[in-house]
mmCIF file with all atom_site columns, C-alpha atoms in Angstrom:
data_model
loop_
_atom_site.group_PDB
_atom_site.id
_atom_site.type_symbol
_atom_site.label_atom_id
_atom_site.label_alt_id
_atom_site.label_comp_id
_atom_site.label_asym_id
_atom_site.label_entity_id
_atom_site.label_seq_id
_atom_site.pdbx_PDB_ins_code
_atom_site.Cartn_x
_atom_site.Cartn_y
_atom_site.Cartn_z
_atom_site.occupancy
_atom_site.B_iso_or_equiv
_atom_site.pdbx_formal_charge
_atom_site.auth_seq_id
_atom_site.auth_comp_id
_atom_site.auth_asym_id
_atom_site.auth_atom_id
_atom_site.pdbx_PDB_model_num
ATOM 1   C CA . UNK X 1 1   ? 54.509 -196.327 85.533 1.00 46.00 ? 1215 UNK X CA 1
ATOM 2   C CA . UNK X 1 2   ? 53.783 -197.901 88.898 1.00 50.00 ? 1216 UNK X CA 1
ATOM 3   C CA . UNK X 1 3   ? 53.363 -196.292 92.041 1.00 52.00 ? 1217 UNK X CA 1
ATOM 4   C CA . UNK X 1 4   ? 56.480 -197.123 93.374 1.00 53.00 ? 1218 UNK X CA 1
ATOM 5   C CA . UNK X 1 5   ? 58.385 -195.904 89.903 1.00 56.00 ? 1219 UNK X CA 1
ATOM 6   C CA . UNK X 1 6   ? 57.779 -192.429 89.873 1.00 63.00 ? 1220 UNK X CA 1
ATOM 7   C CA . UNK X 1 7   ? 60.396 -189.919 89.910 1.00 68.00 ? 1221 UNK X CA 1
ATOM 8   C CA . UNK X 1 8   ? 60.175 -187.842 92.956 1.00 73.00 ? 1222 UNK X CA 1
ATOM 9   C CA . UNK X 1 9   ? 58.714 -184.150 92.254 1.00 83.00 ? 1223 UNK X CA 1
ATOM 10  C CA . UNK X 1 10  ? 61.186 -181.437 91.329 1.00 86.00 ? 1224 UNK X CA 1
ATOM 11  C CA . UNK X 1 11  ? 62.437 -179.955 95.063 1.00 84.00 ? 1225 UNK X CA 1
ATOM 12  C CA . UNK X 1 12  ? 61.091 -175.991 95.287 1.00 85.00 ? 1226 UNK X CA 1
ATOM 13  C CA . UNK X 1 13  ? 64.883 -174.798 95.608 1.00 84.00 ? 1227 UNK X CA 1
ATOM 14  C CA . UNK X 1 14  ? 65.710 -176.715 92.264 1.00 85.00 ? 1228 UNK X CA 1
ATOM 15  C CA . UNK X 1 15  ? 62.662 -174.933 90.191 1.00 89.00 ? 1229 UNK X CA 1
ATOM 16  C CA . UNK X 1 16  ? 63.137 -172.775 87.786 1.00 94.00 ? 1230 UNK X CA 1
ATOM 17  C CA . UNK X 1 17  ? 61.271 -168.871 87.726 1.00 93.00 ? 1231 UNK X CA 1
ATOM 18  C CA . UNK X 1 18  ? 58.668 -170.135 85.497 1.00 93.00 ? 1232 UNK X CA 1
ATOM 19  C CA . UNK X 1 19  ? 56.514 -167.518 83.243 1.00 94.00 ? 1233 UNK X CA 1
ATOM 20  C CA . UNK X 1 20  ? 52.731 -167.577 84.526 1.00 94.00 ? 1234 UNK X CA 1
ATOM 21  C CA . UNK X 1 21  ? 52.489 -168.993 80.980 1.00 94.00 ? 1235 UNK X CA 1
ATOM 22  C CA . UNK X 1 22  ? 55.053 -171.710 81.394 1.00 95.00 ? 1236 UNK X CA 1
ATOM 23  C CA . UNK X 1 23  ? 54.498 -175.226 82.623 1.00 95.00 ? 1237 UNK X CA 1
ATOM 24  C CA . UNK X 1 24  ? 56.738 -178.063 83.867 1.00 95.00 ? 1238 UNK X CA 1
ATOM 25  C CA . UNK X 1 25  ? 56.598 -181.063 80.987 1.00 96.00 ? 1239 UNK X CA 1
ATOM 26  C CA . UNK X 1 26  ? 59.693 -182.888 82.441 1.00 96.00 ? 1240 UNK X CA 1
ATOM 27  C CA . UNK X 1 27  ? 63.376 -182.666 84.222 1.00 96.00 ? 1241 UNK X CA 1
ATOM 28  C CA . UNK X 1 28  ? 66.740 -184.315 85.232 1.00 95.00 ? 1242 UNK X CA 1
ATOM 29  C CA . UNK X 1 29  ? 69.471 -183.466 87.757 1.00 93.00 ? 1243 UNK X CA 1
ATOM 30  C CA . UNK X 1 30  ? 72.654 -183.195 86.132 1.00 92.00 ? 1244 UNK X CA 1
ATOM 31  C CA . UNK X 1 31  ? 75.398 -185.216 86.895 1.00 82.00 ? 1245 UNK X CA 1
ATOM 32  C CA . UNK X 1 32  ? 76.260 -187.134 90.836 1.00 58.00 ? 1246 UNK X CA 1
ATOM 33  C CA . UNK X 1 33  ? 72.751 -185.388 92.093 1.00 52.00 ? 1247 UNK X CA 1
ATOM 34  C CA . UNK X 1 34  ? 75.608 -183.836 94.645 1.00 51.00 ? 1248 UNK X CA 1
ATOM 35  C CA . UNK X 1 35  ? 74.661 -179.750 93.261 1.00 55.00 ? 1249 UNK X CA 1
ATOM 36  C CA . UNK X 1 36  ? 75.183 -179.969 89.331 1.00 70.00 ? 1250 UNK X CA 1
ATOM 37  C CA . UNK X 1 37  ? 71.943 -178.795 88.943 1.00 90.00 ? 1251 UNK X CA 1
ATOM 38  C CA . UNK X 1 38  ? 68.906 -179.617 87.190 1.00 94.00 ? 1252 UNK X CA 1
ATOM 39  C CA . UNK X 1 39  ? 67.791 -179.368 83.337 1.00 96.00 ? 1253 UNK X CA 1
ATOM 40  C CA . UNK X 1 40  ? 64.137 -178.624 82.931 1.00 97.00 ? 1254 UNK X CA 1
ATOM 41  C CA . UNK X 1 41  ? 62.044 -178.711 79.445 1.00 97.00 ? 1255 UNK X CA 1
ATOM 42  C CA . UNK X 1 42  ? 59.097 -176.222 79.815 1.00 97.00 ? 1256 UNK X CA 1
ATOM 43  C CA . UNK X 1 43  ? 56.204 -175.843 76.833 1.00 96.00 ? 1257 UNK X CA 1
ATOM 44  C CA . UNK X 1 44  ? 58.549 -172.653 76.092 1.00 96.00 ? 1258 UNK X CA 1
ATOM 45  C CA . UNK X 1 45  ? 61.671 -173.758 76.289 1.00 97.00 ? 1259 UNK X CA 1
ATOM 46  C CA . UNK X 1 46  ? 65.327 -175.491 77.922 1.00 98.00 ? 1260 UNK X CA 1
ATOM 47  C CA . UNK X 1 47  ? 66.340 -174.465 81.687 1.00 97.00 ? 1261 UNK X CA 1
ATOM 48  C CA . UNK X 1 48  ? 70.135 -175.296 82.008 1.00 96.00 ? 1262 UNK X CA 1
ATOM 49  C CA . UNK X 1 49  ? 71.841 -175.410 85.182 1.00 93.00 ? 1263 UNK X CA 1
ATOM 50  C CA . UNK X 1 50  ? 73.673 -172.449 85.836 1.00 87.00 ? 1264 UNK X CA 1
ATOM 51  C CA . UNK X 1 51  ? 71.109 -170.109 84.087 1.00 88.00 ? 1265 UNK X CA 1
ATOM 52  C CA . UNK X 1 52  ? 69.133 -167.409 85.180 1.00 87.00 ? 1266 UNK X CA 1
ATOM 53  C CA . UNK X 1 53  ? 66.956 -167.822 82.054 1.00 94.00 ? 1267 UNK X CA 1
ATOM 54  C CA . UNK X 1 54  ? 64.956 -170.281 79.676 1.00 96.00 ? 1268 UNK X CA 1
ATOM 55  C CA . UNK X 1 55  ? 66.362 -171.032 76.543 1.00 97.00 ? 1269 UNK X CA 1
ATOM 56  C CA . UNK X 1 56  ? 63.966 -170.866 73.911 1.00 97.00 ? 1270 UNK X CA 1
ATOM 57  C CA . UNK X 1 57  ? 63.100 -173.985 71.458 1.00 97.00 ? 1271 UNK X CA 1
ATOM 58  C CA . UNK X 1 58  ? 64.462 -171.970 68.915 1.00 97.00 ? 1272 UNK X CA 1
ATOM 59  C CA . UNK X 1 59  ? 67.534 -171.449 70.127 1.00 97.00 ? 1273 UNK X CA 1
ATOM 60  C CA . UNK X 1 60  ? 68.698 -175.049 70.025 1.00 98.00 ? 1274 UNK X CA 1
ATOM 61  C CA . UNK X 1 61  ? 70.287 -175.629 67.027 1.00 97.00 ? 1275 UNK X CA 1
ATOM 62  C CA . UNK X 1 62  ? 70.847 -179.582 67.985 1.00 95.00 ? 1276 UNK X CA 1
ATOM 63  C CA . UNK X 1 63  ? 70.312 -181.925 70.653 1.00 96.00 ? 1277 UNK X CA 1
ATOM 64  C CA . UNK X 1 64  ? 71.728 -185.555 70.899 1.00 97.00 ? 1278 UNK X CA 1
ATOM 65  C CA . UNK X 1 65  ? 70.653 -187.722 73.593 1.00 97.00 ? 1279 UNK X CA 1
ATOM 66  C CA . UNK X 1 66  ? 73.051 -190.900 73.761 1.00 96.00 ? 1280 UNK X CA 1
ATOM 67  C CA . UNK X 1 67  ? 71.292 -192.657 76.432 1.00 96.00 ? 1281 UNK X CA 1
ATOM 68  C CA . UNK X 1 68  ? 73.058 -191.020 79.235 1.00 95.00 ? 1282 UNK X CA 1
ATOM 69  C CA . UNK X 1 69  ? 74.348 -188.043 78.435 1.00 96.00 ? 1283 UNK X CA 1
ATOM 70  C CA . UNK X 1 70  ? 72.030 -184.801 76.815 1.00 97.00 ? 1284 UNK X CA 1
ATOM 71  C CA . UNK X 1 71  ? 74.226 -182.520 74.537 1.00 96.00 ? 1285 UNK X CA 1
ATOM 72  C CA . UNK X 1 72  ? 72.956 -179.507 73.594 1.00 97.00 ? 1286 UNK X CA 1
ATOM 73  C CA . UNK X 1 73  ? 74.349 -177.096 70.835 1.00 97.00 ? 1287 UNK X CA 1
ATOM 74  C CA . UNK X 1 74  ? 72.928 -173.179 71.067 1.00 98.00 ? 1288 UNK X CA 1
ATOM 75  C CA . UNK X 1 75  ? 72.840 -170.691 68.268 1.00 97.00 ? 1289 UNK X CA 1
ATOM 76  C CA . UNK X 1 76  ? 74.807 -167.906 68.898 1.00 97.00 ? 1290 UNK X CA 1
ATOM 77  C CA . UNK X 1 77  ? 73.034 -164.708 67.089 1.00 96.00 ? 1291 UNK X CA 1
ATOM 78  C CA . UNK X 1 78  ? 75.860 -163.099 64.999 1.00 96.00 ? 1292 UNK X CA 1
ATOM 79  C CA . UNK X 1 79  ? 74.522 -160.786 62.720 1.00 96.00 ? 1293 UNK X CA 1
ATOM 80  C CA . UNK X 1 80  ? 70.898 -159.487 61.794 1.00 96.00 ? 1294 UNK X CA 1
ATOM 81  C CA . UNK X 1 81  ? 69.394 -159.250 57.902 1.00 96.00 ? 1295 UNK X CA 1
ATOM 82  C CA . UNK X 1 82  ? 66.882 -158.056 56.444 1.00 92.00 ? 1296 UNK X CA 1
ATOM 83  C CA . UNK X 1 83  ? 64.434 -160.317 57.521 1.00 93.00 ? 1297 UNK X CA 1
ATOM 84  C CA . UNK X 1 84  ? 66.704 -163.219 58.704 1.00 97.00 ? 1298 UNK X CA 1
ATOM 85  C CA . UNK X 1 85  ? 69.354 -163.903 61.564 1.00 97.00 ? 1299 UNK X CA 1
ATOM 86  C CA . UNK X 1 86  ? 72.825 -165.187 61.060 1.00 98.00 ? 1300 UNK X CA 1
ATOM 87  C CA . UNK X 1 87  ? 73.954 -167.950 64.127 1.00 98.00 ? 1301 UNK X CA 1
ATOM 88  C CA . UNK X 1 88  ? 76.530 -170.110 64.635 1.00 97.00 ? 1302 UNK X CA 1
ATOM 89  C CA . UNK X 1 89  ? 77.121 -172.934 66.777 1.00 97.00 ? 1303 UNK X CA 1
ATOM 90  C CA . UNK X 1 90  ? 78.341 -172.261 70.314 1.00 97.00 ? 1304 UNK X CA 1
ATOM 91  C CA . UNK X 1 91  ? 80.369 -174.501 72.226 1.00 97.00 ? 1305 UNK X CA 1
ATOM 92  C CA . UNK X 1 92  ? 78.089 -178.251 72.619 1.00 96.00 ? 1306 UNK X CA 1
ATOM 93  C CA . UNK X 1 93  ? 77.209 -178.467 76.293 1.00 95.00 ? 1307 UNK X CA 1
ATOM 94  C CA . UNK X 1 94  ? 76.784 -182.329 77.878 1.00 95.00 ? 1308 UNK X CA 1
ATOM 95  C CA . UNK X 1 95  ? 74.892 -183.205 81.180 1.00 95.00 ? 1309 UNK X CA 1
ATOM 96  C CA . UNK X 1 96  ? 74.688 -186.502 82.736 1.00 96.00 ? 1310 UNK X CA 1
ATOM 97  C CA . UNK X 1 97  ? 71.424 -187.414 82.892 1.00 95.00 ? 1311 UNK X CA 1
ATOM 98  C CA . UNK X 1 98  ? 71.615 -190.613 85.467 1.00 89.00 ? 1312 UNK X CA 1
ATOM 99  C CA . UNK X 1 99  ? 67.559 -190.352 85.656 1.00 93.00 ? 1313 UNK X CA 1
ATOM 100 C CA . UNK X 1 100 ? 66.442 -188.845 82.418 1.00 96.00 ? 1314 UNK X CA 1
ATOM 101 C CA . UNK X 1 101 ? 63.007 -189.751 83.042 1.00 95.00 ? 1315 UNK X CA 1
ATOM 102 C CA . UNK X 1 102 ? 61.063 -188.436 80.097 1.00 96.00 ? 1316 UNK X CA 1
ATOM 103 C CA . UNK X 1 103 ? 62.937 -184.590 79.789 1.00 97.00 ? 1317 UNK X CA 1
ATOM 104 C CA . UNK X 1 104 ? 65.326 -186.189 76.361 1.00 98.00 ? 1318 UNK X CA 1
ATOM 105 C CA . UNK X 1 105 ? 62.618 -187.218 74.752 1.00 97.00 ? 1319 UNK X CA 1
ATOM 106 C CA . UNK X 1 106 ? 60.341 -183.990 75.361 1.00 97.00 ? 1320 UNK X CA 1
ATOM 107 C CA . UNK X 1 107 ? 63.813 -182.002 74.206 1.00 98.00 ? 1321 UNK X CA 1
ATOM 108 C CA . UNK X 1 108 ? 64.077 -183.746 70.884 1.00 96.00 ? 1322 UNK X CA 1
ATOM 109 C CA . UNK X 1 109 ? 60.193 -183.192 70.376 1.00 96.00 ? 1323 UNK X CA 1
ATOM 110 C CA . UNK X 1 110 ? 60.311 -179.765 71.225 1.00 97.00 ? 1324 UNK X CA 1
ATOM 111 C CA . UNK X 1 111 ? 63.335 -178.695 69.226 1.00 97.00 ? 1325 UNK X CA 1
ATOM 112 C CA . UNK X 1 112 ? 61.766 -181.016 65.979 1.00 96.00 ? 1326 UNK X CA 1
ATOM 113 C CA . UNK X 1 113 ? 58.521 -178.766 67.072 1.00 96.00 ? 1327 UNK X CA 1
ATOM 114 C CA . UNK X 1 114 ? 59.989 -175.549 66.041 1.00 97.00 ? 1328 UNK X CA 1
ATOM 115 C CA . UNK X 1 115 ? 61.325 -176.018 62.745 1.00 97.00 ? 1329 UNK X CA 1
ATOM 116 C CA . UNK X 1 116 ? 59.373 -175.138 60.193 1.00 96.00 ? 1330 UNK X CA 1
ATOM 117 C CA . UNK X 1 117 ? 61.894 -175.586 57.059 1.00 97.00 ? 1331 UNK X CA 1
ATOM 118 C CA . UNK X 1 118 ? 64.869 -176.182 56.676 1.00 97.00 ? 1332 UNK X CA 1
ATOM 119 C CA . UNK X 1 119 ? 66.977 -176.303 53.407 1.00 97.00 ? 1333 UNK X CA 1
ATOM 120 C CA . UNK X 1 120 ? 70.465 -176.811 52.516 1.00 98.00 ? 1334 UNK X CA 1
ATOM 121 C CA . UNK X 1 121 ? 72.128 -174.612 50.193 1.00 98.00 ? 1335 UNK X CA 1
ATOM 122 C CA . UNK X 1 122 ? 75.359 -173.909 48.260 1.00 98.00 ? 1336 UNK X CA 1
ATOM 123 C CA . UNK X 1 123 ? 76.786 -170.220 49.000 1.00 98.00 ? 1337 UNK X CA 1
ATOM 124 C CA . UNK X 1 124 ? 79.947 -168.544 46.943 1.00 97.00 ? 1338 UNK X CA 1
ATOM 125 C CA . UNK X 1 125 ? 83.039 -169.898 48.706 1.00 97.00 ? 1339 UNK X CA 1
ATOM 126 C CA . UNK X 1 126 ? 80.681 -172.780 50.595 1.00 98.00 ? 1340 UNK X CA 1
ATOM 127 C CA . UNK X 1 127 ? 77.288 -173.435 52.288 1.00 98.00 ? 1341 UNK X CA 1
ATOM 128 C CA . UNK X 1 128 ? 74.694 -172.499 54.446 1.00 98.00 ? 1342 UNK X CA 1
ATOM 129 C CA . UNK X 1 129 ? 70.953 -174.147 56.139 1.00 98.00 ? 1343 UNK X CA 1
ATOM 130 C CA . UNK X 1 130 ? 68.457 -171.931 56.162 1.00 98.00 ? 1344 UNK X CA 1
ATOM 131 C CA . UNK X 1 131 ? 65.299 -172.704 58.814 1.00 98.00 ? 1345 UNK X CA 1
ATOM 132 C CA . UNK X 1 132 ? 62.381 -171.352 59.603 1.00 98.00 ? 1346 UNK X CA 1
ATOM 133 C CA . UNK X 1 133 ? 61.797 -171.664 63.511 1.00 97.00 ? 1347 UNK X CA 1
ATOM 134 C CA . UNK X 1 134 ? 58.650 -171.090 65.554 1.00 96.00 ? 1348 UNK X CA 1
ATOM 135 C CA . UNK X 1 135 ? 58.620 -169.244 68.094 1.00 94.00 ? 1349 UNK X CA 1
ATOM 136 C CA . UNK X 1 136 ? 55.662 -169.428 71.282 1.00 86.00 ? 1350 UNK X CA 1
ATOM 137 C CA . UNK X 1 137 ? 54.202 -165.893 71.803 1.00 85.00 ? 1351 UNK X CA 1
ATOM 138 C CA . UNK X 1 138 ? 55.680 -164.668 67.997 1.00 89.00 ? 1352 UNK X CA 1
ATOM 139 C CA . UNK X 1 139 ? 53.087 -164.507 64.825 1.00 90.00 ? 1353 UNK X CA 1
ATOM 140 C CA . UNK X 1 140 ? 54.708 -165.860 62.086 1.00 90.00 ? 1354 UNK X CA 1
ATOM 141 C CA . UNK X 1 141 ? 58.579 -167.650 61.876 1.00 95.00 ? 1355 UNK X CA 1
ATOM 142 C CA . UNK X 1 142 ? 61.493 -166.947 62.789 1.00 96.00 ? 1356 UNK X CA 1
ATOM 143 C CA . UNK X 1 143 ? 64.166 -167.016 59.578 1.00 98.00 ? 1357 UNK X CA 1
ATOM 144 C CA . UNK X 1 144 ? 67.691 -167.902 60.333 1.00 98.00 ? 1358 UNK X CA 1
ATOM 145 C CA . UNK X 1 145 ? 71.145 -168.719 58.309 1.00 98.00 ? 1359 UNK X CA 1
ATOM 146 C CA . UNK X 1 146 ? 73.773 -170.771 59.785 1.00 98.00 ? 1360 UNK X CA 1
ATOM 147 C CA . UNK X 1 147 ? 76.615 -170.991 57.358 1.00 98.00 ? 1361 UNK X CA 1
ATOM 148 C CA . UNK X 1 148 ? 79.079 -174.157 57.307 1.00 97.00 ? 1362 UNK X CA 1
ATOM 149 C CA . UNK X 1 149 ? 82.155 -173.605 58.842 1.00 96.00 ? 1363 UNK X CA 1
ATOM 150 C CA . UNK X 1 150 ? 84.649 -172.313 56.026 1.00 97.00 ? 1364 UNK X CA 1
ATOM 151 C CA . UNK X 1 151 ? 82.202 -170.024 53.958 1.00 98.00 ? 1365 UNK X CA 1
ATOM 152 C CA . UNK X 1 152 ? 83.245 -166.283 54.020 1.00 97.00 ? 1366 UNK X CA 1
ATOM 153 C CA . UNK X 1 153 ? 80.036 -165.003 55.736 1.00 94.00 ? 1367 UNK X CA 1
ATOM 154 C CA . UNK X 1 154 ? 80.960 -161.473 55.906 1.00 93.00 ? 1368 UNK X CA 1
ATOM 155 C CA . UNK X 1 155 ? 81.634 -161.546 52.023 1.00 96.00 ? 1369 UNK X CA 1
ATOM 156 C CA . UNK X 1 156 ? 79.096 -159.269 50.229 1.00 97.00 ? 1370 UNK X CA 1
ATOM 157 C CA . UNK X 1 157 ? 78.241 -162.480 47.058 1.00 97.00 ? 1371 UNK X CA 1
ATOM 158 C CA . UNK X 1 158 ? 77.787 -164.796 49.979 1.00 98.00 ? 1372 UNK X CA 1
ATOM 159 C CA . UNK X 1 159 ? 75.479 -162.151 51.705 1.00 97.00 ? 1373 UNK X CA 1
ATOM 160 C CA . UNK X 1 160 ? 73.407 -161.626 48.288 1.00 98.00 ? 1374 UNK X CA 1
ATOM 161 C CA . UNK X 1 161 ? 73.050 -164.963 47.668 1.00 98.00 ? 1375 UNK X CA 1
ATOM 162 C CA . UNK X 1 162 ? 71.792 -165.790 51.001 1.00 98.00 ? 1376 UNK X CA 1
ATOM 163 C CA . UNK X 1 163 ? 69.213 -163.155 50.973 1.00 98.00 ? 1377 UNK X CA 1
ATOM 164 C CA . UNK X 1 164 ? 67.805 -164.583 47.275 1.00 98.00 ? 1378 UNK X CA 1
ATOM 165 C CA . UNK X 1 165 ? 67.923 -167.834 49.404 1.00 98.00 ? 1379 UNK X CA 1
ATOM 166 C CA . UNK X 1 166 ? 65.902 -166.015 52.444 1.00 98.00 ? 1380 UNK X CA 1
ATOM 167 C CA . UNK X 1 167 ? 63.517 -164.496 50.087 1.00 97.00 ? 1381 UNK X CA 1
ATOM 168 C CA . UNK X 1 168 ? 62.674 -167.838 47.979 1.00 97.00 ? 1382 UNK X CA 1
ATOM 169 C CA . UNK X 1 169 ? 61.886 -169.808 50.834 1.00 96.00 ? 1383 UNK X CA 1
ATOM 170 C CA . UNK X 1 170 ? 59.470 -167.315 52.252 1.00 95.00 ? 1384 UNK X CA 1
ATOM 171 C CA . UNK X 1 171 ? 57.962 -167.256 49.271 1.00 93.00 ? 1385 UNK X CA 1
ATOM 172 C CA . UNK X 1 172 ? 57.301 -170.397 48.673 1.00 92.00 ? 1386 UNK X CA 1
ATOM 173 C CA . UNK X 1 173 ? 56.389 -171.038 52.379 1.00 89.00 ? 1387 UNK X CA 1
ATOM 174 C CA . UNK X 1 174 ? 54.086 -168.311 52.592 1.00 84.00 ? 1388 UNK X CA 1
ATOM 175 C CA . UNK X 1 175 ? 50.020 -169.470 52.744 1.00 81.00 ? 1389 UNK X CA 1
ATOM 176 C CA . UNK X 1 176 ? 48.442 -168.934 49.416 1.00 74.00 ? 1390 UNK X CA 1
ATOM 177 C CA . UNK X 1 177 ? 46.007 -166.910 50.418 1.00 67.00 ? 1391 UNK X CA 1
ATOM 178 C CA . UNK X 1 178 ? 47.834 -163.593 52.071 1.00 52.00 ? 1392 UNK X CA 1
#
């Protein structure tokens, strides 16, 4: 970029409380600039407007940048398993990015960062992926289940099957020499 290209820095009022651990890779107001707000990717994670808190790589379950607008799909924590989450989608949210500057592509490379594995698998009465997410400060991954829409979750076969699921894909991610 040229001198006269940069974006302007991030004003004081519009920065997020970052950790003493967390740096700045990249941001975008949201919308008119008139007060939507400002998204801003840190090395640990998505600050959306509106938010008193950083939402973790992890927790983004999808992001789709169409070349204006940044939609952003969160997993919603349902349940807890032995050794695995359930999520679901919640509702997509989209920004307007007018001056995206670099903060869509350091989304999609951060999100892509954290997965581990991922697999695809059928489930009694439907389906369900199964990823393995990493997350910054945590030893080890993360394991989570996100069931397509339609498949009995709460059903005790569907729960059984999932955890075989779970506990062949730790297995055969797990280094070879623990």
């Amino acid at each position: 970029m040229g001198l006269f290209n940069r974006k302007p820095k991030l004003p004081p009022a519009a920065r997020p409380p970052l950790a003493a651990e967390e740096r700045m890779l990249a941001w975008a107001a949201a919308g008119n600039g008139e007060g939507d707000g400002v998204l801003v990717a840190s090395n640990l994670g998505l600050w959306l407007p509106g938010r008193g808190h950083r939402i973790g790589w992890h927790d983004i379950l999808k992001a789709v940048w169409s070349g204006r607008e940044l939609t952003v799909t969160l997993a919603e924590r349902v349940t807890e398993r032995d050794g695995y989450l359930v999520v679901a989608d919640c509702p997509a949210e989209t920004y307007l990015l007018l001056d995206p500057g670099d903060l869509p592509h350091q989304v999609r490379a951060r999100v892509t960062r954290s997965v581990a594995y991922t697999s695809h698998h059928p489930v009694p009465g439907g389906a369900g992926r199964i990823a393995a997410r990493r997350v910054p400060g945590v030893d080890g991954l993360t394991w989570t289940v996100r069931y397509d829409p339609g498949t009995p979750a709460d059903d005790e076969a569907v729960a059984a099957e999932t955890d075989r699921l779970v506990a062949a894909a730790r297995s055969a991610t797990a280094p070879a020499d623990v």
